Amino acid sequence: MQSYSMNNIKRRRIVVLGGGSAGWIAANYLRHHLPIDHFEITLIESKEIGIIGVGEGSTPHLKQFFNMLDIDESEWMPRCSATYKTGISFINWTRHTKTNRYFHPFPSPIDQQTASVFLLHCLQRHRGENLPINPDEFFLSMKLAEQGLSPKTKPGQQVILNYAYHFDSSKLGTFLSEIGVDKGIHAIDAKVVEVISNPNGNVTTLLLDTNQVVAGDFFIDASGFSALLLQKHLAVGFDSFTDNLMADRAVAIPSPLENDFCKAETQATALSNGWMWRIPLTNRWGNGYVFSSDFIDSNDAEKELRAILHSPDSTPAKHLKMKVGQAKQHWKNNVIAIGLSQGFIEPLEATALHLVLDSLGAFIHFYKGGKFSPDDVQKYNNHVTERYNGIRDYIVAHYKMNTRADSEYWLANSQNQNISDRLRYLLDTWHKGKDITPVLQESNMLSHHPAVSWYCLLSGYGAYQATEKVYKTPTQFTQMQRFIGNFTAKFKTHKESLIF
Ligand SMILES: Cc1cc2nc3c(=O)[nH]c(=O)nc-3n(C[C@H](O)[C@H](O)[C@H](O)COP(=O)(O)OP(=O)(O)OC[C@H]3O[C@@H](n4cnc5c(N)ncnc54)[C@H](O)[C@@H]3O)c2cc1C
């Protein structure tokens, strides 16, 4: 393989194909890390083809990205109709708990004390002690969302909380393109019609429908599900996750905000043949139904969603096909794929842009190293593949743990045996009432979701043996609730914190 040392060539040409969120995040990320004197960055996008235009929830990685670019929330959030997100509420996925819901928070340092009480309760509940085990009772982030508060503190208060955002994905793309162009990224609006490689297999040139020719030294394939460079041209192949994850379609319908009270949370509510996201933006709700076409057709899914939202037929619905899985290699020759072109799991934990940022972080590490040895490329591929597999296992666990029996779809999911060996082992360990932390460590399952997230999921679905014991509130639990209650008083309302 050709060497790409930063020292031996004057100005390297990096070409990003695709101007969706992934392409613009990648271009800005690289612009930040690679000095303009040595690296020229060109982004090609086709306004005619357009972007997928969904994907409105993030993880805390997006906050780190804006911090890295030194862009304040007051600058980007109003432009993108963005709101805060402290976690995700999973509603109606189970019939095992009193509330049929639980909250998955983004873990923060402040949770350390309360999380240890939670984990202890989980272990004691396995031993038959009838203690509270719903994560909703133990995490500050959930209480903030429940009470219409934001993760931003009132003046004079200092509590560091991990949080994320909801945003309008088209507006985010526009915002990032503007700042990218200001920082010297060269943007071209045209369609790539041909990809040319040299005899070593490295891509050299993209031919555009405007007859322009764009040459590059390194290419970022951010062309969305069409995956033009890595999967189509370099034919790396695709590992489908459809055996593990059945959802392959989505329909999105926006709806108006009914009132001022908007929780800083995403809601993921189970429906007849999939689940519905509900995401608050400052100017509307983003809603969508993720489903499997083997169990419900698109028209019926749209009808079901419209009925829940009381949405008139005049409000357009956007139907989407999802290609679920990952590229067999994320980096081949002088091309890496970023975004939907490298893979997609499904939107349940809103991890797509998270994986974009995680992949870029790993890539820049190796790129700056400058060796580009086959060993480096292999390490990068192993890292990203493992991230995808780790998130896939966590999402499969949501489906596997559901206890609904109202449709073939939910039964097929709980009975699905196509799960990874390590997930099977983890679930067996849990069902035997043993501590899962050592299994998570041994099976390398903590790379993406920490132990507390796994406990939230398994405990949130109420997956314990029945117990007849009478529940007596332990003092420690009462003290912990008081502790959380005192903290909520330090935070602004969600509405207040959206006024910049
Ligand atoms: C139903 C659903 C819900 C989702 N929810 C979330 C979520 O909550 N959170 C999250 O992080 N992610 C979510 N995602 C994923 C998210 O939408 C994507 O990760 C994100 O939008 C980035 O997409 P992209 O840039 O890879 O692709 P796209 O937005 O499709 O962009 C592809 C780009 O490539 C260009 N292009 C393609 N072919 C050519 C060509 N021949 N010549 C020139 N240009 C070309 C297009 O014009 C476009 O600019 C969701 C996805 C789906 C399907």
Coordinates of C-alpha atoms and ligand atoms in Angstrom, one line a residue:
M1 CA 0.0 0.0 0.0
Q2 CA 1.1 3.5 -0.8
S3 CA 2.4 5.5 2.2
Y4 CA 0.6 8.7 3.2
S5 CA 3.1 10.3 5.5
M6 CA 2.2 14.0 6.2
N7 CA 5.8 14.9 5.7
N8 CA 6.5 13.7 2.2
I9 CA 3.8 15.5 0.2
K10 CA 3.1 19.3 0.1
R11 CA -0.7 19.6 0.1
R12 CA -2.7 16.4 0.3
R13 CA -6.1 16.4 -1.4
I14 CA -8.9 14.9 0.7
V15 CA -12.2 14.5 -1.1
V16 CA -15.4 13.9 0.8
L17 CA -18.2 12.4 -1.3
G18 CA -21.6 13.4 0.2
G19 CA -23.1 16.4 1.9
G20 CA -25.4 14.8 4.4
S21 CA -24.8 15.2 8.2
A22 CA -22.0 12.5 7.9
G23 CA -20.2 14.3 5.0
W24 CA -20.3 17.7 6.6
I25 CA -19.3 16.4 10.1
A26 CA -16.4 14.5 8.5
A27 CA -15.2 17.5 6.5
N28 CA -15.4 19.9 9.5
Y29 CA -13.7 17.3 11.7
L30 CA -10.8 16.8 9.3
R31 CA -10.6 20.6 8.7
H32 CA -10.2 21.0 12.4
H33 CA -7.4 18.4 12.7
L34 CA -5.5 18.8 9.5
P35 CA -3.7 22.1 8.9
I36 CA -4.9 24.0 5.9
D37 CA -1.4 24.5 4.6
H38 CA -0.9 20.8 4.2
F39 CA -4.4 19.6 3.4
E40 CA -7.0 20.7 0.9
I41 CA -10.5 19.4 1.6
T42 CA -13.2 19.3 -1.2
L43 CA -16.7 18.1 -0.5
I44 CA -18.9 16.9 -3.4
E45 CA -22.7 16.7 -2.9
S46 CA -25.6 16.5 -5.2
K47 CA -28.5 18.8 -4.2
E48 CA -30.5 17.0 -6.8
I49 CA -30.1 13.6 -5.1
G50 CA -30.5 15.3 -1.7
I51 CA -29.9 13.9 1.8
I52 CA -31.8 11.3 3.8
G53 CA -33.2 14.1 6.0
V54 CA -34.0 12.1 9.1
G55 CA -31.9 11.4 12.3
E56 CA -32.8 14.0 14.9
G57 CA -31.4 12.5 18.1
S58 CA -27.8 12.5 19.2
T59 CA -25.6 11.1 22.0
P60 CA -23.2 13.3 24.1
H61 CA -20.6 12.8 21.3
L62 CA -22.3 15.7 19.3
K63 CA -21.7 18.0 22.3
Q64 CA -18.0 17.1 22.3
F65 CA -17.9 17.7 18.5
F66 CA -19.2 21.3 18.9
N67 CA -16.9 21.9 21.9
M68 CA -14.0 20.7 19.7
L69 CA -15.0 23.2 17.0
D70 CA -15.5 25.9 19.7
I71 CA -19.1 26.5 18.6
D72 CA -21.3 27.6 21.4
E73 CA -24.8 26.2 21.9
S74 CA -26.2 29.7 21.5
E75 CA -24.8 29.8 18.0
W76 CA -25.9 26.4 16.5
M77 CA -28.9 25.3 18.6
P78 CA -31.4 28.1 17.5
R79 CA -30.3 27.6 13.9
C80 CA -31.1 23.9 14.0
S81 CA -34.3 24.2 16.1
A82 CA -32.4 22.1 18.7
T83 CA -33.5 21.0 22.1
Y84 CA -31.7 19.2 25.0
K85 CA -31.8 15.4 25.5
T86 CA -31.0 13.8 28.9
G87 CA -31.9 10.2 27.8
I88 CA -34.5 8.0 26.2
S89 CA -37.8 6.8 27.7
F90 CA -38.7 3.2 26.6
I91 CA -42.4 2.9 26.8
N92 CA -44.7 -0.2 26.4
W93 CA -41.9 -2.6 25.5
T94 CA -42.7 -4.8 28.5
R95 CA -45.7 -5.9 30.6
H96 CA -43.5 -6.9 33.5
T97 CA -43.2 -3.7 35.3
K98 CA -45.8 -1.5 37.1
T99 CA -45.2 1.4 34.7
N100 CA -44.4 -0.4 31.5
R101 CA -41.6 2.1 31.0
Y102 CA -38.1 3.0 32.0
F103 CA -35.6 5.7 31.2
H104 CA -32.1 5.1 29.8
P105 CA -29.9 8.1 31.0
F106 CA -26.6 9.2 29.6
P107 CA -24.4 8.2 32.6
S108 CA -22.7 11.2 34.3
P109 CA -20.2 11.5 37.2
I110 CA -23.0 12.6 39.5
D111 CA -24.7 9.2 39.0
Q112 CA -21.9 7.3 40.6
Q113 CA -23.5 7.2 44.1
T114 CA -27.0 6.6 42.9
A115 CA -25.9 4.0 40.3
S116 CA -24.2 2.0 43.0
V117 CA -27.5 1.8 45.0
F118 CA -29.3 0.8 41.7
L119 CA -26.8 -2.0 41.0
L120 CA -27.0 -3.3 44.5
H121 CA -30.8 -3.3 44.3
C122 CA -30.6 -5.3 41.0
L123 CA -28.4 -7.9 42.6
Q124 CA -30.6 -8.1 45.8
R125 CA -33.7 -8.3 43.7
H126 CA -32.2 -11.4 41.9
R127 CA -31.9 -12.9 45.4
G128 CA -35.6 -12.5 46.0
E129 CA -35.5 -9.1 47.9
N130 CA -38.4 -7.1 46.7
L131 CA -36.7 -3.8 46.2
P132 CA -37.2 -0.9 43.7
I133 CA -35.3 -1.8 40.5
N134 CA -36.7 0.6 37.8
P135 CA -33.9 2.9 36.7
D136 CA -36.4 5.8 36.7
E137 CA -36.0 6.0 40.5
F138 CA -32.2 6.3 40.5
F139 CA -31.0 8.8 38.0
L140 CA -31.0 12.6 38.1
S141 CA -31.3 12.8 34.2
M142 CA -34.7 11.0 34.3
K143 CA -36.0 13.3 37.0
L144 CA -35.0 16.3 35.0
A145 CA -36.8 15.1 31.9
E146 CA -39.9 14.1 34.0
Q147 CA -40.1 17.5 35.5
G148 CA -39.6 19.5 32.3
L149 CA -36.1 20.6 33.4
S150 CA -33.0 20.8 31.2
P151 CA -29.4 19.6 31.8
K152 CA -28.3 23.3 32.2
T153 CA -27.9 24.6 35.7
K154 CA -29.2 27.8 37.1
P155 CA -26.6 30.6 37.5
G156 CA -24.2 29.9 40.4
Q157 CA -24.8 26.2 40.4
Q158 CA -22.3 23.7 39.1
V159 CA -23.3 20.2 38.3
I160 CA -21.6 18.5 35.4
L161 CA -24.1 16.3 33.5
N162 CA -23.6 14.4 30.3
Y163 CA -26.3 15.2 27.8
A164 CA -27.1 15.3 24.1
Y165 CA -29.4 17.1 21.7
H166 CA -32.4 16.8 19.4
F167 CA -32.1 18.8 16.1
D168 CA -33.5 19.2 12.7
S169 CA -31.1 17.1 10.5
S170 CA -31.5 19.2 7.4
K171 CA -30.8 22.5 9.3
L172 CA -27.8 20.8 11.0
G173 CA -26.3 20.0 7.5
T174 CA -26.9 23.5 6.3
F175 CA -25.2 25.0 9.4
L176 CA -22.2 22.7 9.2
S177 CA -21.8 23.4 5.5
E178 CA -21.7 27.2 6.1
I179 CA -19.1 26.9 8.8
G180 CA -17.1 24.4 6.8
V181 CA -17.1 26.7 3.7
D182 CA -16.0 29.6 5.9
K183 CA -13.1 27.5 7.2
G184 CA -11.9 26.8 3.6
I185 CA -13.7 23.6 2.6
H186 CA -14.3 23.7 -1.1
A187 CA -17.9 22.6 -1.9
I188 CA -19.1 21.4 -5.3
D189 CA -22.7 20.7 -6.2
A190 CA -22.6 17.9 -8.8
K191 CA -23.3 14.3 -9.3
V192 CA -20.4 11.8 -9.4
V193 CA -20.9 9.7 -12.5
E194 CA -17.7 7.7 -12.6
V195 CA -15.0 6.6 -10.2
I196 CA -11.5 5.9 -11.5
S197 CA -8.7 4.0 -9.7
N198 CA -5.1 3.3 -10.5
P199 CA -3.7 -0.2 -11.0
N200 CA -3.0 -0.5 -7.2
G201 CA -6.7 -0.1 -6.6
N202 CA -6.5 3.3 -5.0
V203 CA -9.2 5.8 -6.1
T204 CA -7.6 8.7 -8.0
T205 CA -10.4 10.7 -9.6
L206 CA -14.2 11.3 -9.6
L207 CA -15.9 12.4 -12.8
L208 CA -18.9 14.7 -12.3
D209 CA -22.0 15.2 -14.4
T210 CA -20.7 18.8 -15.0
N211 CA -17.7 17.2 -16.8
Q212 CA -15.5 18.4 -14.0
V213 CA -12.8 16.0 -12.8
V214 CA -11.9 15.9 -9.1
A215 CA -8.6 14.2 -8.2
G216 CA -7.7 13.3 -4.7
D217 CA -5.1 11.5 -2.5
F218 CA -7.6 10.2 0.1
F219 CA -11.4 9.8 -0.2
I220 CA -14.2 9.8 2.4
D221 CA -17.2 8.0 1.2
A222 CA -20.2 9.7 2.8
S223 CA -22.6 9.0 0.0
G224 CA -25.3 7.5 2.2
F225 CA -27.0 4.2 1.6
S226 CA -25.7 4.2 -2.0
A227 CA -22.1 3.7 -0.7
L228 CA -20.6 4.6 -4.0
L229 CA -16.9 4.3 -3.3
L230 CA -16.4 1.6 -0.6
Q231 CA -19.2 -0.8 -1.3
K232 CA -19.9 -0.2 -5.0
H233 CA -16.5 0.7 -6.5
L234 CA -14.2 -1.1 -4.1
A235 CA -16.7 -3.9 -3.5
V236 CA -15.8 -4.5 0.1
G237 CA -19.1 -6.4 0.8
F238 CA -21.7 -6.0 3.5
D239 CA -22.5 -7.8 6.7
S240 CA -26.3 -7.7 7.0
F241 CA -27.8 -7.6 10.6
T242 CA -31.2 -8.5 9.3
D243 CA -31.1 -11.9 11.2
N244 CA -30.6 -10.0 14.4
L245 CA -32.6 -6.9 13.8
M246 CA -35.9 -7.3 11.9
A247 CA -36.8 -3.6 11.3
D248 CA -36.1 -2.6 7.7
R249 CA -38.5 0.4 7.1
A250 CA -39.5 3.6 8.7
V251 CA -42.2 6.3 8.1
A252 CA -41.7 9.8 9.5
I253 CA -44.5 12.3 10.0
P254 CA -43.9 15.7 11.8
S255 CA -46.5 17.1 14.1
P256 CA -47.1 20.5 15.7
L257 CA -46.0 21.2 19.3
E258 CA -49.2 21.2 21.5
N259 CA -47.9 23.2 24.4
D260 CA -44.8 24.7 26.0
F261 CA -44.0 21.8 28.2
C262 CA -41.4 19.7 26.3
K263 CA -39.4 17.1 28.1
A264 CA -35.7 16.9 27.4
E265 CA -36.0 13.2 26.3
T266 CA -36.6 11.1 23.3
Q267 CA -39.6 8.7 23.6
A268 CA -39.3 5.3 22.1
T269 CA -42.8 3.7 22.3
A270 CA -43.5 0.1 21.2
L271 CA -46.3 -0.1 18.6
S272 CA -47.9 -3.1 17.0
N273 CA -45.0 -4.1 14.7
G274 CA -42.1 -1.9 15.7
W275 CA -41.6 1.3 17.7
M276 CA -42.2 5.0 17.4
W277 CA -39.8 7.8 18.0
R278 CA -41.0 11.1 19.3
I279 CA -38.5 13.9 19.4
P280 CA -39.2 17.5 20.5
L281 CA -37.7 20.3 18.5
T282 CA -38.3 24.0 19.2
N283 CA -40.8 24.3 16.2
R284 CA -42.3 20.8 15.9
W285 CA -42.3 17.2 17.0
G286 CA -40.3 14.8 14.9
N287 CA -42.1 11.4 14.8
G288 CA -41.5 8.2 13.1
Y289 CA -42.4 4.5 13.1
V290 CA -39.6 2.0 12.6
F291 CA -41.1 -1.4 11.5
S292 CA -40.5 -4.6 9.7
S293 CA -41.9 -5.0 6.2
D294 CA -42.3 -8.8 6.9
F295 CA -44.9 -8.0 9.5
I296 CA -46.8 -4.8 8.4
D297 CA -46.9 -3.0 5.1
S298 CA -46.0 0.6 4.7
N299 CA -49.6 1.9 4.3
D300 CA -50.8 0.2 7.5
A301 CA -47.7 1.5 9.4
E302 CA -48.4 5.0 8.2
K303 CA -52.1 4.7 9.2
E304 CA -51.1 3.4 12.7
L305 CA -48.8 6.3 13.2
R306 CA -51.2 8.9 11.9
A307 CA -53.9 7.6 14.2
I308 CA -51.7 8.0 17.2
L309 CA -50.6 11.5 16.2
H310 CA -54.1 12.6 15.0
S311 CA -52.2 13.6 11.9
P312 CA -54.3 14.7 8.9
D313 CA -53.6 13.0 5.5
S314 CA -52.5 16.5 4.2
T315 CA -49.3 16.3 6.4
P316 CA -46.8 14.5 4.1
A317 CA -45.3 11.2 5.3
K318 CA -41.7 10.3 4.4
H319 CA -41.2 6.5 3.8
L320 CA -37.7 5.1 4.2
K321 CA -35.9 1.8 3.5
M322 CA -33.2 0.9 6.0
K323 CA -30.1 -1.2 5.0
V324 CA -29.2 -2.6 8.4
G325 CA -25.6 -3.9 8.9
Q326 CA -22.1 -2.8 8.3
A327 CA -19.5 -2.8 5.5
K328 CA -17.1 -5.8 5.8
Q329 CA -14.2 -3.2 5.9
H330 CA -14.6 0.4 6.8
W331 CA -11.3 1.4 5.3
K332 CA -9.8 0.0 2.1
N333 CA -6.9 1.4 0.1
N334 CA -7.3 5.2 0.2
V335 CA -11.0 5.2 1.0
I336 CA -12.9 5.2 4.3
A337 CA -16.7 5.2 4.5
I338 CA -18.4 7.4 7.1
G339 CA -22.1 7.5 7.9
L340 CA -24.8 5.4 6.2
S341 CA -22.3 4.3 3.6
Q342 CA -20.3 2.4 6.2
G343 CA -23.4 0.9 7.9
F344 CA -26.5 1.5 9.9
I345 CA -27.9 -0.4 12.9
E346 CA -31.3 1.2 13.4
P347 CA -32.3 4.4 15.2
L348 CA -33.4 3.0 18.5
E349 CA -30.5 4.4 20.6
A350 CA -29.7 7.2 18.0
T351 CA -26.2 6.0 17.6
A352 CA -25.5 6.7 13.8
L353 CA -23.8 10.1 14.2
H354 CA -22.1 8.8 17.3
L355 CA -20.5 6.1 15.2
V356 CA -19.6 8.8 12.6
L357 CA -17.7 10.7 15.3
D358 CA -16.2 7.6 16.8
S359 CA -14.9 6.5 13.4
L360 CA -13.5 9.9 12.7
G361 CA -11.7 10.0 16.0
A362 CA -10.1 6.6 15.3
F363 CA -9.3 7.6 11.7
I364 CA -7.6 10.9 12.7
H365 CA -5.5 9.0 15.2
F366 CA -4.1 6.7 12.5
Y367 CA -4.0 9.4 9.8
K368 CA -1.9 11.7 12.0
G369 CA 0.3 8.7 12.8
G370 CA 1.1 8.8 9.1
K371 CA 2.2 5.2 8.5
F372 CA -1.0 3.8 6.9
S373 CA 0.5 0.4 7.3
P374 CA -1.8 -2.6 6.6
D375 CA -1.6 -3.1 10.4
D376 CA -3.0 0.4 11.1
V377 CA -5.8 -0.2 8.6
Q378 CA -6.6 -3.5 10.2
K379 CA -6.6 -1.9 13.6
Y380 CA -9.0 0.8 12.4
N381 CA -11.3 -1.8 10.8
N382 CA -11.3 -4.0 13.9
H383 CA -12.1 -0.9 16.1
V384 CA -15.0 0.3 14.0
T385 CA -16.4 -3.2 13.4
E386 CA -16.3 -3.9 17.1
R387 CA -18.2 -0.6 17.8
Y388 CA -20.9 -1.6 15.4
N389 CA -21.2 -5.1 16.8
G390 CA -21.3 -3.8 20.4
I391 CA -24.1 -1.4 19.6
R392 CA -26.0 -4.0 17.6
D393 CA -25.9 -6.4 20.6
Y394 CA -27.3 -3.7 22.9
I395 CA -30.1 -2.9 20.5
V396 CA -30.9 -6.6 19.9
A397 CA -31.2 -7.0 23.7
H398 CA -34.0 -4.4 23.7
Y399 CA -36.0 -6.5 21.2
K400 CA -35.1 -9.8 22.8
M401 CA -36.2 -8.7 26.3
N402 CA -39.6 -7.4 25.2
T403 CA -42.5 -9.2 26.8
R404 CA -45.3 -8.2 24.5
A405 CA -47.5 -10.9 23.1
D406 CA -49.9 -8.8 21.1
S407 CA -48.4 -9.5 17.6
E408 CA -46.3 -12.0 15.7
Y409 CA -43.7 -9.4 15.4
W410 CA -43.0 -9.0 19.1
L411 CA -43.2 -12.8 19.7
A412 CA -40.7 -13.3 16.8
N413 CA -38.3 -10.8 18.5
S414 CA -38.4 -12.3 21.9
Q415 CA -38.0 -15.8 20.4
N416 CA -35.3 -14.8 18.0
Q417 CA -32.3 -17.1 18.4
N418 CA -30.1 -15.3 15.9
I419 CA -28.2 -13.3 18.5
S420 CA -24.5 -13.2 19.1
D421 CA -22.9 -15.9 21.4
R422 CA -21.7 -13.2 23.8
L423 CA -25.2 -11.7 24.1
R424 CA -26.8 -15.1 24.7
Y425 CA -24.2 -15.8 27.4
L426 CA -24.9 -12.4 29.0
L427 CA -28.7 -12.9 29.0
D428 CA -28.3 -16.5 30.4
T429 CA -26.2 -15.1 33.2
W430 CA -28.8 -12.5 34.0
H431 CA -31.6 -15.0 34.0
K432 CA -29.7 -17.2 36.4
G433 CA -29.6 -14.2 38.8
K434 CA -25.8 -13.8 38.6
D435 CA -23.8 -10.6 38.4
I436 CA -23.3 -9.7 34.7
T437 CA -20.4 -7.2 35.2
P438 CA -17.7 -9.9 34.9
V439 CA -19.4 -11.2 31.7
L440 CA -19.5 -7.7 30.2
Q441 CA -15.8 -7.4 31.0
E442 CA -14.7 -10.8 29.7
S443 CA -16.8 -10.5 26.5
N444 CA -15.5 -7.0 25.7
M445 CA -19.1 -5.7 25.8
L446 CA -18.2 -2.5 27.7
S447 CA -16.6 -0.8 24.7
H448 CA -19.8 1.2 23.9
H449 CA -22.4 0.8 26.6
P450 CA -21.2 0.8 30.2
A451 CA -22.4 -1.7 32.8
V452 CA -25.0 0.7 34.2
S453 CA -26.6 0.9 30.7
W454 CA -26.9 -2.8 30.5
Y455 CA -28.4 -2.9 34.0
C456 CA -30.9 -0.2 33.1
L457 CA -32.0 -2.2 30.0
L458 CA -32.3 -5.6 31.8
S459 CA -33.8 -4.2 34.9
G460 CA -36.0 -1.7 33.1
Y461 CA -37.7 -4.6 31.4
G462 CA -38.4 -6.1 34.8
A463 CA -36.7 -9.4 33.9
Y464 CA -36.6 -11.0 37.3
Q465 CA -38.1 -14.1 38.9
A466 CA -41.5 -13.3 40.6
T467 CA -41.2 -12.6 44.4
E468 CA -44.0 -12.6 47.0
K469 CA -41.9 -10.8 49.6
V470 CA -43.4 -7.5 50.9
Y471 CA -41.3 -4.5 49.9
K472 CA -40.1 -2.2 52.7
T473 CA -38.4 1.0 51.6
P474 CA -34.7 0.8 52.6
T475 CA -33.4 4.0 54.3
Q476 CA -30.6 4.2 51.8
F477 CA -33.1 4.4 49.0
T478 CA -35.1 7.2 50.7
Q479 CA -31.9 9.1 51.3
M480 CA -30.8 8.7 47.7
Q481 CA -34.2 10.0 46.4
R482 CA -33.8 13.0 48.7
F483 CA -30.3 13.6 47.2
I484 CA -31.7 13.5 43.7
G485 CA -34.6 15.7 44.7
N486 CA -32.2 18.4 46.1
F487 CA -30.2 18.4 42.8
T488 CA -33.2 18.9 40.5
A489 CA -33.7 22.3 42.1
K490 CA -30.4 23.4 40.6
F491 CA -31.5 23.1 37.0
K492 CA -33.3 25.5 34.6
T493 CA -36.5 24.5 33.0
H494 CA -36.1 23.1 29.5
K495 CA -38.0 26.0 28.0
E496 CA -35.9 28.6 29.8
S497 CA -32.7 27.1 28.7
L498 CA -33.8 27.2 25.0
I499 CA -33.9 31.0 25.1
F500 CA -30.4 32.2 24.0
Ligands
LIG1 C1 -35.4 6.2 10.1 C2 -34.1 6.7 10.5 C3 -34.0 7.4 11.7 C4 -32.7 7.8 12.1 N1 -32.5 8.4 13.3 C5 -31.3 8.8 13.7 C6 -31.1 9.4 14.9 O1 -32.0 9.6 15.7 N2 -29.8 9.8 15.3 C7 -28.8 9.5 14.4 O2 -27.6 9.8 14.8 N3 -29.0 9.0 13.2 C8 -30.2 8.6 12.8 N4 -30.3 8.1 11.6 C9 -29.2 8.0 10.7 C10 -29.0 9.4 10.1 O3 -30.1 9.8 9.3 C11 -27.7 9.4 9.3 O4 -26.7 8.8 10.0 C12 -27.3 10.9 9.0 O5 -28.4 11.6 8.4 C13 -26.1 10.9 8.0 O6 -26.5 10.4 6.7 P1 -25.4 10.4 5.6 O7 -24.8 11.7 5.6 O8 -24.6 9.2 5.8 O9 -26.3 10.1 4.3 P2 -27.3 11.1 3.5 O10 -27.9 12.1 4.3 O11 -28.1 10.2 2.6 O12 -26.2 11.9 2.5 C14 -25.7 11.3 1.4 C15 -25.0 12.4 0.6 O13 -24.4 11.8 -0.5 C16 -24.7 12.5 -1.7 N5 -24.6 11.6 -2.9 C17 -25.1 10.4 -3.0 N6 -24.8 9.9 -4.3 C18 -24.1 10.9 -4.9 C19 -23.5 11.1 -6.2 N7 -23.6 10.1 -7.1 N8 -22.9 12.2 -6.5 C20 -22.8 13.3 -5.6 N9 -23.3 13.2 -4.3 C21 -24.0 12.0 -4.0 C22 -26.1 13.0 -1.5 O14 -26.5 14.1 -2.3 C23 -26.0 13.4 0.0 O15 -25.4 14.7 0.1 C24 -31.6 7.7 11.2 C25 -31.8 7.0 10.0 C26 -33.0 6.6 9.6 C27 -33.2 5.8 8.3

